[in-house]
Tab-separated table of C-alpha atoms in Angstrom:
chain	number	residue	atom	x	y	z
A	1	MET	CA	20.565	24.235	15.069
A	2	ALA	CA	21.284	27.158	16.168
A	3	LEU	CA	20.410	29.280	13.296
A	4	TYR	CA	16.832	28.295	13.253
A	5	SER	CA	16.290	28.790	17.340
A	6	HIS	CA	14.990	32.391	16.740
A	7	PRO	CA	10.807	31.893	16.465
A	8	ARG	CA	11.246	34.309	13.140
A	9	ASN	CA	13.984	31.645	11.629
A	10	THR	CA	11.860	29.118	12.543
A	11	ARG	CA	9.014	30.503	10.636
A	12	VAL	CA	10.932	31.453	7.659
A	13	LEU	CA	12.322	27.677	7.873
A	14	VAL	CA	8.825	26.322	7.776
A	15	VAL	CA	7.108	28.438	4.908
A	16	SER	CA	10.013	27.425	2.938
A	17	LEU	CA	10.043	24.078	3.373
A	18	VAL	CA	6.396	24.337	2.539
A	19	MET	CA	7.060	26.115	-0.710
A	20	VAL	CA	9.370	23.404	-1.725
A	21	SER	CA	6.807	20.974	-0.986
A	22	LEU	CA	4.115	22.309	-2.908
A	23	LEU	CA	6.795	22.818	-6.046
A	24	THR	CA	7.153	19.306	-5.404
A	25	ILE	CA	3.982	17.921	-5.458
A	26	THR	CA	2.822	20.811	-8.553
A	27	ILE	CA	5.855	19.650	-10.457
A	28	ASP	CA	5.304	15.623	-9.848
A	29	TYR	CA	1.582	16.301	-10.579
A	30	ARG	CA	2.313	18.074	-14.138
A	31	GLY	CA	5.048	14.984	-14.746
A	32	GLY	CA	2.822	12.132	-13.878
A	33	ASN	CA	4.555	9.176	-13.540
A	34	SER	CA	7.534	9.993	-15.958
A	35	GLY	CA	8.064	13.266	-14.372
A	36	PRO	CA	11.493	14.602	-13.253
A	37	PHE	CA	11.196	12.191	-10.142
A	38	GLU	CA	11.310	9.175	-11.287
A	39	VAL	CA	14.789	8.289	-11.374
A	40	ALA	CA	14.495	9.269	-7.578
A	41	GLY	CA	11.980	6.783	-7.146
A	42	LYS	CA	13.842	4.314	-8.366
A	43	GLY	CA	16.759	4.975	-5.970
A	44	ALA	CA	14.614	4.873	-3.014
A	45	LEU	CA	13.253	1.669	-4.187
A	46	SER	CA	16.400	0.052	-4.865
A	47	VAL	CA	17.686	1.259	-1.339
A	48	VAL	CA	14.553	0.334	0.303
A	49	GLY	CA	13.845	-3.054	-1.838
A	50	ALA	CA	17.213	-4.025	-0.515
A	51	MET	CA	16.407	-3.582	3.108
A	52	GLN	CA	13.014	-4.544	2.589
A	53	SER	CA	14.311	-7.978	1.254
A	54	GLY	CA	16.674	-8.463	4.154
A	55	VAL	CA	13.802	-7.877	7.197
A	56	SER	CA	11.070	-9.927	5.347
A	57	HIS	CA	13.285	-12.751	5.133
A	58	ILE	CA	13.993	-12.552	9.127
A	59	LEU	CA	10.516	-11.271	10.267
A	60	ARG	CA	7.757	-13.310	7.598
A	61	PRO	CA	7.465	-15.873	10.343
A	62	ILE	CA	7.027	-13.527	12.898
A	63	GLY	CA	4.027	-11.781	10.687
A	64	ALA	CA	2.397	-14.259	9.818
A	65	PHE	CA	2.479	-15.627	13.705
A	66	PHE	CA	0.535	-12.296	14.466
A	67	SER	CA	-1.805	-11.902	11.683
A	68	GLY	CA	-2.743	-16.654	12.563
A	69	LEU	CA	-3.752	-15.278	16.155
A	70	ALA	CA	-5.462	-12.212	15.013
A	71	HIS	CA	-7.601	-14.671	12.711
A	72	VAL	CA	-8.158	-17.628	14.952
A	73	GLY	CA	-11.547	-17.285	16.088
A	74	SER	CA	-12.312	-17.482	12.390
A	75	LEU	CA	-9.941	-20.642	11.565
A	76	GLN	CA	-12.589	-23.190	13.273
A	77	SER	CA	-15.226	-21.790	10.986
A	78	GLU	CA	-13.099	-22.126	7.997
A	79	ASN	CA	-12.324	-25.305	8.759
A	80	ARG	CA	-16.044	-26.627	8.660
A	81	ALA	CA	-16.374	-24.625	5.440
A	82	LEU	CA	-13.475	-26.154	3.799
A	83	LYS	CA	-14.539	-30.114	4.780
A	84	GLN	CA	-18.132	-29.047	3.169
A	85	GLN	CA	-15.938	-27.527	0.295
A	86	VAL	CA	-14.033	-31.103	-0.180
A	87	GLN	CA	-16.869	-33.289	-0.083
A	88	GLN	CA	-18.355	-31.118	-3.072
A	89	LEU	CA	-15.256	-30.858	-5.002
A	90	LYS	CA	-15.538	-34.771	-5.041
A	91	GLN	CA	-18.601	-34.800	-6.359
A	92	GLN	CA	-17.304	-32.169	-9.113
A	93	GLN	CA	-14.288	-34.245	-9.855
A	94	GLY	CA	-16.186	-36.645	-11.821
A	95	ARG	CA	-17.951	-34.527	-14.309
A	96	THR	CA	-14.806	-32.187	-14.349
A	97	VAL	CA	-12.881	-35.149	-15.838
A	98	SER	CA	-15.295	-35.692	-18.705
A	99	LEU	CA	-15.717	-32.192	-19.060
A	100	GLU	CA	-11.933	-31.446	-19.563
A	101	ARG	CA	-11.955	-34.727	-22.035
A	102	ARG	CA	-14.692	-33.259	-24.521
A	103	ASN	CA	-12.912	-29.638	-23.963
A	104	ALA	CA	-9.489	-31.216	-25.065
A	105	GLU	CA	-11.281	-32.393	-28.215
A	106	LEU	CA	-13.222	-29.503	-28.582
A	107	ALA	CA	-9.688	-27.678	-28.462
A	108	SER	CA	-7.894	-29.788	-31.025
A	109	LEU	CA	-10.851	-29.579	-33.206
A	110	LEU	CA	-10.921	-25.930	-33.487
A	111	LYS	CA	-7.148	-25.759	-33.539
A	112	VAL	CA	-7.328	-23.276	-30.549
A	113	GLU	CA	-4.252	-22.185	-29.849
A	114	GLN	CA	-3.370	-22.076	-26.343
A	115	SER	CA	-3.538	-18.434	-25.262
A	116	LEU	CA	-2.452	-18.977	-21.616
A	117	ARG	CA	1.268	-20.305	-22.451
A	118	LEU	CA	2.964	-17.303	-21.159
A	119	GLU	CA	6.236	-16.331	-20.322
A	120	GLY	CA	7.927	-14.933	-17.754
A	121	VAL	CA	9.486	-15.099	-14.445
A	122	GLY	CA	8.829	-15.751	-10.462
A	123	ALA	CA	9.502	-13.616	-7.863
A	124	SER	CA	8.556	-13.169	-4.245
A	125	VAL	CA	7.070	-10.689	-2.460
A	126	ILE	CA	8.892	-8.614	-0.234
A	127	GLY	CA	6.976	-5.522	1.033
A	128	TYR	CA	4.259	-4.364	1.151
A	129	SER	CA	3.063	-0.382	0.115
A	130	VAL	CA	4.395	2.345	3.191
A	131	GLY	CA	1.332	3.979	2.670
A	132	ASN	CA	-2.257	3.694	3.655
A	133	PHE	CA	-3.855	5.027	0.830
A	134	GLU	CA	-1.972	2.540	-1.607
A	135	TRP	CA	-2.266	-0.851	-2.604
A	136	SER	CA	0.930	-2.192	-3.730
A	137	VAL	CA	3.953	-5.094	-2.897
A	138	THR	CA	7.330	-4.598	-3.725
A	139	ILE	CA	8.746	-8.284	-6.035
A	140	ASN	CA	12.139	-9.244	-5.947
A	141	ARG	CA	12.620	-8.946	-9.494
A	142	GLY	CA	13.625	-6.118	-11.721
A	143	SER	CA	15.176	-4.744	-14.933
A	144	THR	CA	18.081	-7.497	-14.883
A	145	SER	CA	15.065	-9.918	-15.182
A	146	LYS	CA	13.556	-8.258	-18.477
A	147	VAL	CA	10.765	-6.646	-16.081
A	148	ARG	CA	9.072	-3.298	-18.227
A	149	THR	CA	6.599	-1.470	-16.522
A	150	ASN	CA	2.821	-2.347	-17.113
A	151	ASP	CA	4.053	-6.169	-17.020
A	152	ALA	CA	0.963	-8.413	-15.778
A	153	VAL	CA	1.183	-10.195	-13.050
A	154	VAL	CA	-0.506	-13.471	-11.890
A	155	SER	CA	-0.681	-15.925	-8.842
A	156	GLY	CA	-1.218	-19.913	-8.658
A	157	ASP	CA	-5.002	-17.881	-7.790
A	158	GLY	CA	-5.750	-15.629	-10.261
A	159	LEU	CA	-4.700	-12.259	-11.259
A	160	VAL	CA	-2.707	-10.118	-8.839
A	161	GLY	CA	-1.633	-6.864	-11.078
A	162	HIS	CA	0.383	-4.703	-13.093
A	163	VAL	CA	3.953	-3.415	-12.764
A	164	ILE	CA	4.174	0.516	-12.680
A	165	LEU	CA	8.115	0.713	-11.397
A	166	VAL	CA	10.941	-1.140	-12.072
A	167	ALA	CA	14.234	-0.593	-10.694
A	168	PRO	CA	17.265	-2.995	-11.666
A	169	THR	CA	16.497	-5.567	-8.626
A	170	THR	CA	13.087	-4.485	-7.587
A	171	SER	CA	10.008	-3.597	-8.370
A	172	VAL	CA	6.578	-2.366	-7.842
A	173	VAL	CA	3.207	-3.969	-8.897
A	174	GLN	CA	-0.338	-2.307	-7.830
A	175	LEU	CA	-2.582	-4.643	-6.786
A	176	ILE	CA	-6.111	-4.774	-8.484
A	177	ILE	CA	-7.795	-3.275	-5.423
A	178	ASP	CA	-5.985	-0.342	-5.618
A	179	PRO	CA	-8.744	2.096	-6.676
A	180	ASN	CA	-6.763	3.571	-9.488
A	181	SER	CA	-6.551	0.024	-10.602
A	182	ALA	CA	-9.051	-0.778	-13.842
A	183	VAL	CA	-8.873	-4.379	-15.561
A	184	ALA	CA	-11.089	-5.399	-18.101
A	185	GLY	CA	-12.804	-8.349	-17.549
A	186	ARG	CA	-15.161	-10.843	-18.466
A	187	LEU	CA	-18.081	-12.511	-17.207
A	188	SER	CA	-17.578	-16.477	-17.547
A	189	SER	CA	-20.453	-17.469	-18.830
A	190	SER	CA	-22.667	-14.868	-20.776
A	191	GLY	CA	-19.137	-13.538	-22.262
A	192	GLU	CA	-20.522	-9.812	-20.852
A	193	THR	CA	-17.708	-7.558	-20.384
A	194	GLY	CA	-16.932	-4.723	-17.956
A	195	LEU	CA	-14.391	-2.498	-16.296
A	196	ILE	CA	-13.911	-3.787	-13.244
A	197	ARG	CA	-11.925	-1.376	-10.565
A	198	GLY	CA	-10.373	-2.219	-7.100
A	199	GLN	CA	-12.347	-0.808	-3.856
A	200	ARG	CA	-9.629	-0.935	-1.173
A	201	ASP	CA	-10.463	-3.473	1.465
A	202	GLN	CA	-14.094	-4.045	0.013
A	203	ASP	CA	-14.971	-6.246	-3.058
A	204	LEU	CA	-13.805	-5.236	-6.662
A	205	THR	CA	-16.510	-3.317	-8.741
A	206	MET	CA	-17.256	-4.177	-12.346
A	207	ASP	CA	-19.878	-1.869	-14.255
A	208	LEU	CA	-20.985	-0.953	-18.079
A	209	VAL	CA	-22.525	-5.009	-17.946
A	210	SER	CA	-25.373	-4.373	-20.072
A	211	ALA	CA	-28.353	-4.232	-17.507
A	212	ASP	CA	-30.402	-6.912	-19.378
A	213	ALA	CA	-27.269	-9.596	-18.802
A	214	LYS	CA	-27.621	-12.605	-17.136
A	215	ILE	CA	-25.712	-13.065	-14.295
A	216	PHE	CA	-25.165	-16.567	-11.678
A	217	PRO	CA	-24.368	-16.128	-8.472
A	218	ASN	CA	-20.758	-17.027	-8.102
A	219	GLU	CA	-20.261	-16.727	-11.510
A	220	GLN	CA	-16.492	-16.604	-12.244
A	221	VAL	CA	-14.908	-13.275	-13.959
A	222	VAL	CA	-12.062	-13.898	-16.265
A	223	THR	CA	-9.475	-10.883	-17.989
A	224	SER	CA	-11.331	-10.036	-21.138
A	225	GLY	CA	-8.024	-9.524	-23.280
A	226	TYR	CA	-8.175	-7.875	-26.196
A	227	GLN	CA	-5.551	-7.117	-28.187
A	228	GLY	CA	-2.992	-5.056	-27.453
A	229	GLY	CA	-4.631	-4.571	-23.873
A	230	LEU	CA	-2.597	-4.978	-20.330
A	231	TYR	CA	-3.401	-8.341	-19.403
A	232	PRO	CA	-3.290	-11.385	-21.069
A	233	PRO	CA	-6.772	-13.052	-21.632
A	234	GLU	CA	-8.961	-15.760	-19.520
A	235	ILE	CA	-6.982	-15.452	-16.268
A	236	LEU	CA	-9.241	-15.766	-13.091
A	237	ILE	CA	-10.337	-12.333	-11.777
A	238	GLY	CA	-12.813	-13.257	-8.969
A	239	GLN	CA	-16.255	-14.142	-8.259
A	240	VAL	CA	-19.404	-12.707	-8.235
A	241	SER	CA	-20.481	-11.802	-4.981
A	242	HIS	CA	-23.366	-9.040	-5.331
A	243	THR	CA	-25.391	-7.557	-7.836
A	244	TYR	CA	-26.454	-4.010	-7.946
A	245	GLN	CA	-28.831	-2.914	-9.954
A	246	GLN	CA	-30.682	1.161	-10.018
A	247	PRO	CA	-33.885	0.604	-10.810
A	248	GLY	CA	-34.395	2.203	-14.760
A	249	GLY	CA	-30.578	2.086	-15.073
A	250	LEU	CA	-28.816	1.170	-18.298
A	251	THR	CA	-25.972	-0.904	-16.477
A	252	LYS	CA	-25.565	-3.306	-13.523
A	253	GLU	CA	-22.934	-2.960	-11.285
A	254	ILE	CA	-21.231	-6.137	-9.930
A	255	ALA	CA	-19.428	-6.786	-6.916
A	256	VAL	CA	-16.467	-9.394	-7.408
A	257	ARG	CA	-14.452	-11.040	-4.707
A	258	PRO	CA	-10.928	-11.323	-5.857
A	259	ALA	CA	-9.845	-14.721	-6.150
A	260	VAL	CA	-6.539	-13.982	-4.880
A	261	ASP	CA	-5.960	-13.298	-0.921
A	262	PHE	CA	-3.817	-10.171	-0.974
A	263	SER	CA	-3.007	-10.582	2.527
A	264	SER	CA	-0.905	-13.300	2.244
A	265	LEU	CA	0.860	-13.223	-1.117
A	266	GLU	CA	3.635	-14.722	-0.831
A	267	PHE	CA	5.043	-16.099	-4.551
A	268	VAL	CA	4.089	-14.460	-8.075
A	269	PHE	CA	4.610	-14.593	-11.850
A	270	VAL	CA	5.388	-11.655	-13.567
A	271	VAL	CA	4.683	-12.289	-17.552
A	272	THR	CA	7.100	-10.440	-19.442
A	273	GLY	CA	5.774	-11.443	-22.668
A	274	ARG	CA	2.963	-13.573	-24.635
B	1	MET	CA	26.605	15.857	10.130
B	2	ARG	CA	25.954	12.535	12.656
B	3	ARG	CA	22.744	13.691	13.708
B	4	VAL	CA	21.870	13.729	9.737
B	5	TRP	CA	23.266	10.322	9.513
B	6	SER	CA	21.017	8.682	12.674
B	7	TRP	CA	17.926	10.318	11.803
B	8	THR	CA	18.356	8.492	8.168
B	9	VAL	CA	18.771	5.106	9.706
B	10	VAL	CA	15.771	5.680	12.093
B	11	VAL	CA	13.457	7.246	8.984
B	12	LEU	CA	14.552	4.329	6.921
B	13	THR	CA	14.036	1.635	9.870
B	14	ALA	CA	10.393	3.460	10.122
B	15	LEU	CA	9.616	2.850	6.434
B	16	VAL	CA	11.167	-0.606	5.970
B	17	LEU	CA	8.901	-1.829	9.255
B	18	GLN	CA	6.082	0.298	7.771
B	19	SER	CA	5.769	-1.897	4.856
B	20	THR	CA	7.161	-5.145	5.885
B	21	ILE	CA	6.109	-6.143	9.376
B	22	PHE	CA	3.606	-3.594	10.528
B	23	ALA	CA	1.712	-4.230	6.820
B	24	GLN	CA	1.211	-7.872	8.168
B	25	ILE	CA	0.158	-6.407	11.771
B	26	THR	CA	-2.527	-4.158	10.610
B	27	LEU	CA	-5.021	-2.159	13.377
B	28	GLY	CA	-8.320	-3.231	11.177
B	29	GLY	CA	-6.801	-2.582	7.755
B	30	ALA	CA	-4.418	0.234	9.104
B	31	LYS	CA	-0.863	0.357	9.433
B	32	PRO	CA	0.863	2.188	11.921
B	33	GLU	CA	2.075	5.508	10.029
B	34	LEU	CA	5.873	5.382	11.977
B	35	VAL	CA	7.129	8.583	10.329
B	36	TYR	CA	4.378	10.211	11.160
B	37	LEU	CA	5.845	9.045	14.728
B	38	VAL	CA	9.146	9.943	14.595
B	39	THR	CA	8.361	13.353	13.406
B	40	ILE	CA	5.677	13.680	16.402
B	41	ILE	CA	7.954	13.082	18.952
B	42	LEU	CA	11.170	14.273	17.565
B	43	ALA	CA	9.241	18.076	17.289
B	44	PHE	CA	7.823	16.998	21.038
B	45	LEU	CA	11.785	17.168	22.184
B	46	GLU	CA	13.331	19.274	20.001
B	47	GLY	CA	11.069	22.125	19.268
B	48	PRO	CA	9.079	23.729	16.238
B	49	SER	CA	12.349	24.160	13.492
B	50	SER	CA	13.666	20.583	14.506
B	51	GLY	CA	9.848	18.592	13.875
B	52	ALA	CA	9.669	20.392	10.452
B	53	LEU	CA	12.889	19.650	9.517
B	54	ALA	CA	13.235	15.807	10.551
B	55	GLY	CA	8.634	15.901	8.733
B	56	PHE	CA	10.276	17.400	5.305
B	57	PHE	CA	12.949	14.791	4.516
B	58	GLY	CA	10.897	12.176	6.546
B	59	GLY	CA	8.093	13.125	4.817
B	60	MET	CA	9.614	13.047	1.309
B	61	ALA	CA	11.632	9.791	1.624
B	62	GLN	CA	7.632	8.136	2.064
B	63	ASP	CA	6.769	10.178	-0.523
B	64	PHE	CA	9.507	9.081	-2.863
B	65	LEU	CA	8.218	5.118	-2.172
B	66	LEU	CA	4.729	5.835	-2.782
B	67	ASN	CA	2.874	6.386	-6.208
B	68	GLN	CA	1.059	8.964	-5.588
B	69	PRO	CA	1.648	12.853	-6.208
B	70	LYS	CA	5.260	13.786	-4.649
B	71	GLY	CA	5.280	15.948	-2.212
B	72	ILE	CA	1.989	15.656	0.175
B	73	THR	CA	3.367	13.741	2.642
B	74	ALA	CA	6.572	16.103	2.980
B	75	LEU	CA	4.063	19.075	3.110
B	76	THR	CA	2.212	17.137	6.110
B	77	LEU	CA	4.706	16.245	7.983
B	78	THR	CA	6.253	19.894	7.939
B	79	LEU	CA	3.399	21.051	9.066
B	80	VAL	CA	2.613	18.698	11.315
B	81	GLY	CA	6.376	19.062	13.006
B	82	TYR	CA	5.976	23.065	13.232
B	83	ALA	CA	2.877	22.298	14.884
B	84	VAL	CA	3.495	19.932	17.305
B	85	GLY	CA	6.730	21.879	18.390
B	86	THR	CA	5.099	25.083	18.781
B	87	MET	CA	2.111	23.252	20.787
B	88	ARG	CA	4.817	21.652	23.072
B	89	GLN	CA	6.086	24.664	24.496
B	90	TYR	CA	2.733	26.497	25.406
B	91	ILE	CA	1.929	22.903	27.422
B	92	THR	CA	3.347	22.557	30.928
B	93	THR	CA	1.739	19.385	32.378
B	94	PRO	CA	4.113	16.603	33.547
B	95	SER	CA	1.840	13.610	32.649
B	96	PRO	CA	4.006	10.847	30.606
B	97	LEU	CA	0.975	10.289	28.963
B	98	LEU	CA	1.169	13.610	27.355
B	99	PRO	CA	3.542	12.051	24.389
B	100	VAL	CA	0.872	9.564	23.834
B	101	ALA	CA	-1.840	11.655	23.610
B	102	LEU	CA	0.237	13.946	21.318
B	103	VAL	CA	1.077	11.247	18.819
B	104	GLY	CA	-2.449	10.060	18.386
B	105	GLY	CA	-3.776	13.290	18.055
B	106	ALA	CA	-1.636	14.960	15.535
B	107	THR	CA	-1.393	11.547	13.396
B	108	THR	CA	-4.888	11.747	13.144
B	109	SER	CA	-4.864	15.117	12.114
B	110	GLY	CA	-1.969	14.347	9.677
B	111	VAL	CA	-3.534	11.680	8.114
B	112	LEU	CA	-6.990	13.871	7.700
B	113	PHE	CA	-5.046	16.572	6.087
B	114	TYR	CA	-3.370	14.336	3.713
B	115	GLY	CA	-6.349	12.306	2.572
B	116	ILE	CA	-7.891	15.984	2.144
B	117	VAL	CA	-4.567	17.279	-0.509
B	118	ASN	CA	-4.644	14.075	-1.872
B	119	SER	CA	-8.257	14.072	-2.819
B	120	LEU	CA	-7.844	17.304	-4.147
B	121	LEU	CA	-4.971	16.410	-6.717
B	122	GLY	CA	-7.806	13.925	-7.786
B	123	THR	CA	-6.839	10.796	-6.214
B	124	SER	CA	-10.008	8.580	-5.065
B	125	VAL	CA	-9.470	8.533	-1.251
B	126	GLY	CA	-12.990	7.152	0.142
B	127	LEU	CA	-14.498	9.413	2.857
B	128	PHE	CA	-15.464	6.763	5.028
B	129	TYR	CA	-12.004	4.835	4.331
B	130	LEU	CA	-10.079	7.581	5.154
B	131	ILE	CA	-11.795	8.484	8.683
B	132	ARG	CA	-11.769	5.001	9.487
B	133	ILE	CA	-7.883	4.881	8.612
B	134	ALA	CA	-6.833	8.622	10.003
B	135	ILE	CA	-8.431	7.150	13.560
B	136	LEU	CA	-6.869	3.539	13.394
B	137	SER	CA	-3.694	4.571	12.564
B	138	GLY	CA	-3.435	7.451	15.386
B	139	VAL	CA	-4.134	4.573	18.001
B	140	TYR	CA	-2.041	2.409	16.327
B	141	ASN	CA	0.859	5.122	16.634
B	142	ALA	CA	-0.283	6.039	20.205
B	143	VAL	CA	0.258	2.420	21.426
B	144	LEU	CA	3.398	1.637	19.777
B	145	THR	CA	4.352	5.344	21.576
B	146	PRO	CA	5.658	3.848	24.771
B	147	PHE	CA	7.649	1.402	23.198
B	148	LEU	CA	8.954	3.708	20.541
B	149	PHE	CA	9.445	6.985	22.603
B	150	PRO	CA	12.445	5.734	24.475
B	151	VAL	CA	14.407	4.429	21.484
B	152	ILE	CA	13.789	7.994	20.117
B	153	ARG	CA	14.509	9.984	23.053
B	154	ARG	CA	18.063	8.454	23.503
B	155	VAL	CA	18.468	9.124	19.484
B	156	ALA	CA	17.817	12.926	20.157
B	157	GLU	CA	20.024	12.889	23.216
B	158	ALA	CA	23.024	11.207	21.476
B	159	SER	CA	22.919	13.547	18.644
B	160	ARG	CA	22.472	16.509	20.672
B	161	ALA	CA	25.279	15.336	22.852
B	162	ASN	CA	27.578	15.021	20.289
B	163	ARG	CA	27.181	18.853	19.305
B	164	VAL	CA	27.399	19.989	22.555
B	165	PHE	CA	31.071	18.181	23.241
B	166	ARG	CA	32.523	19.671	19.423
B	167	LEU	CA	31.789	23.306	21.136
C-alpha cells in the first residue's frame, strides 16, 4: 500500500477506479442481459450459491425465529381470521364438490386438453437478492437439471416468477413483485386481460383493463398464457384488492394482492416444458 | 497477498449473510448493506486509498450478483470509501460513537447515490421507496456497527501486522 500513500497518488487511484466503474456500467448497459459480463455473473452466482446453500441449511431456523418474533403481535389476529375462514370454507366445500363434478363432466364433454399438466423440477430457495432494489431468489437447481432462462416458476400457492440467470447447479428467479417484472394476467370471471407489474413491497398493479369491465372484489387473477408466452395459462397470480379509475380515463387500474407469500418462500417448481 | 485473501473472505461472507439470514431479518423491509459497512469501516481504519480499493472490489462483487447495470455499486463504493477515508483525516473527536455515526450517514448517502445513478440508467427505483430504504439501511448498518467493527478491525490489524513483519 505504500505506493498509494501520497495524496496525489490516491487521487490518481480513485479517478482510475471511477473510470473503470463507468466503463463497466457502459459496456454492461449496452450489452443488456447477454453482455460480456454474463459469464462473470454466472461464476459469481456459482460461488455464492454454494455458500448460500450451506448457510441457509444452518441458519433458516434462526431467521424464522426472528421473523416470527417480529410478527407475534399479528399472529393472534391472524388466528382469529383463520378460524373464521375455516368456517366459511366448510360451507363452501359442499358447493365446491358439486361444482367440481359438473366441471369434470363439462371438460370431458368438450374434450378440453388438460392445460395445467406441467413438466418441471422442484427446487428449494437457498437465498434472496443481495440488494434492496431487486426482488429475486436463488434456487438450488441449474442447467444440470435442464433449467433454462425464462422458465416459469410456480409454488403451491401460485405464480412466483421466471428464471433470469442459470448457473450449473443454481439459478436466479425474478419474482413477480420486482418492478421490472410484467406478466400478462386475466380476471377469472370477466376474462378481461391486462398487464400485471411488480410494485416492490406493495400489491401488484394490473393496468390496460378497459374502463367498463366489471370487477368483483377479491376476484382471482390468473396468468393469461397466450401462445408462446412466458408463463403457462391459468396459474393463480393473486386476488383483486382495490380498483382505481381516473375520471374520464380509458382504462382501469387494479391492485392485485399476490397469492404467494414472498417473505417465506421455501419450495418452488420450475416449469421446464409444457 | 494474504491481505487480498482475508478481504475476499470478508466480502464474500458479507454478501452471503446479506442474501440469506439478513434477507429474513429486515428492518421495515430493508436489508443491511454489509458491503457498504465493510468499506466504510475499512476506509475509517486505513485511509482513502484502501477505502477506495476495497469499495471498488467489494462493489464489483455485489454488482455481479445483481441483475442491474453492473458497476454502479463499484462506482458508489469507490467514492464512499474515498470520501470516508479523506474525511477521517480531518475529524479529531475521540468519541467511540464516531464509527457508528459515520457508517449510518455514509450508508444512507451511498444508497441514495446508488439509487439516483440506477434511475438515471432507466431502472424504476421509486423515489419514496429509495428514501425509505436509504434511511432504514443506514440505521440498520449503524446498529450492526458495534458488533462488526471489532471483527473488521481485527482483520485489518492482522493483515497489517503481516506486512510489517515482511519488511
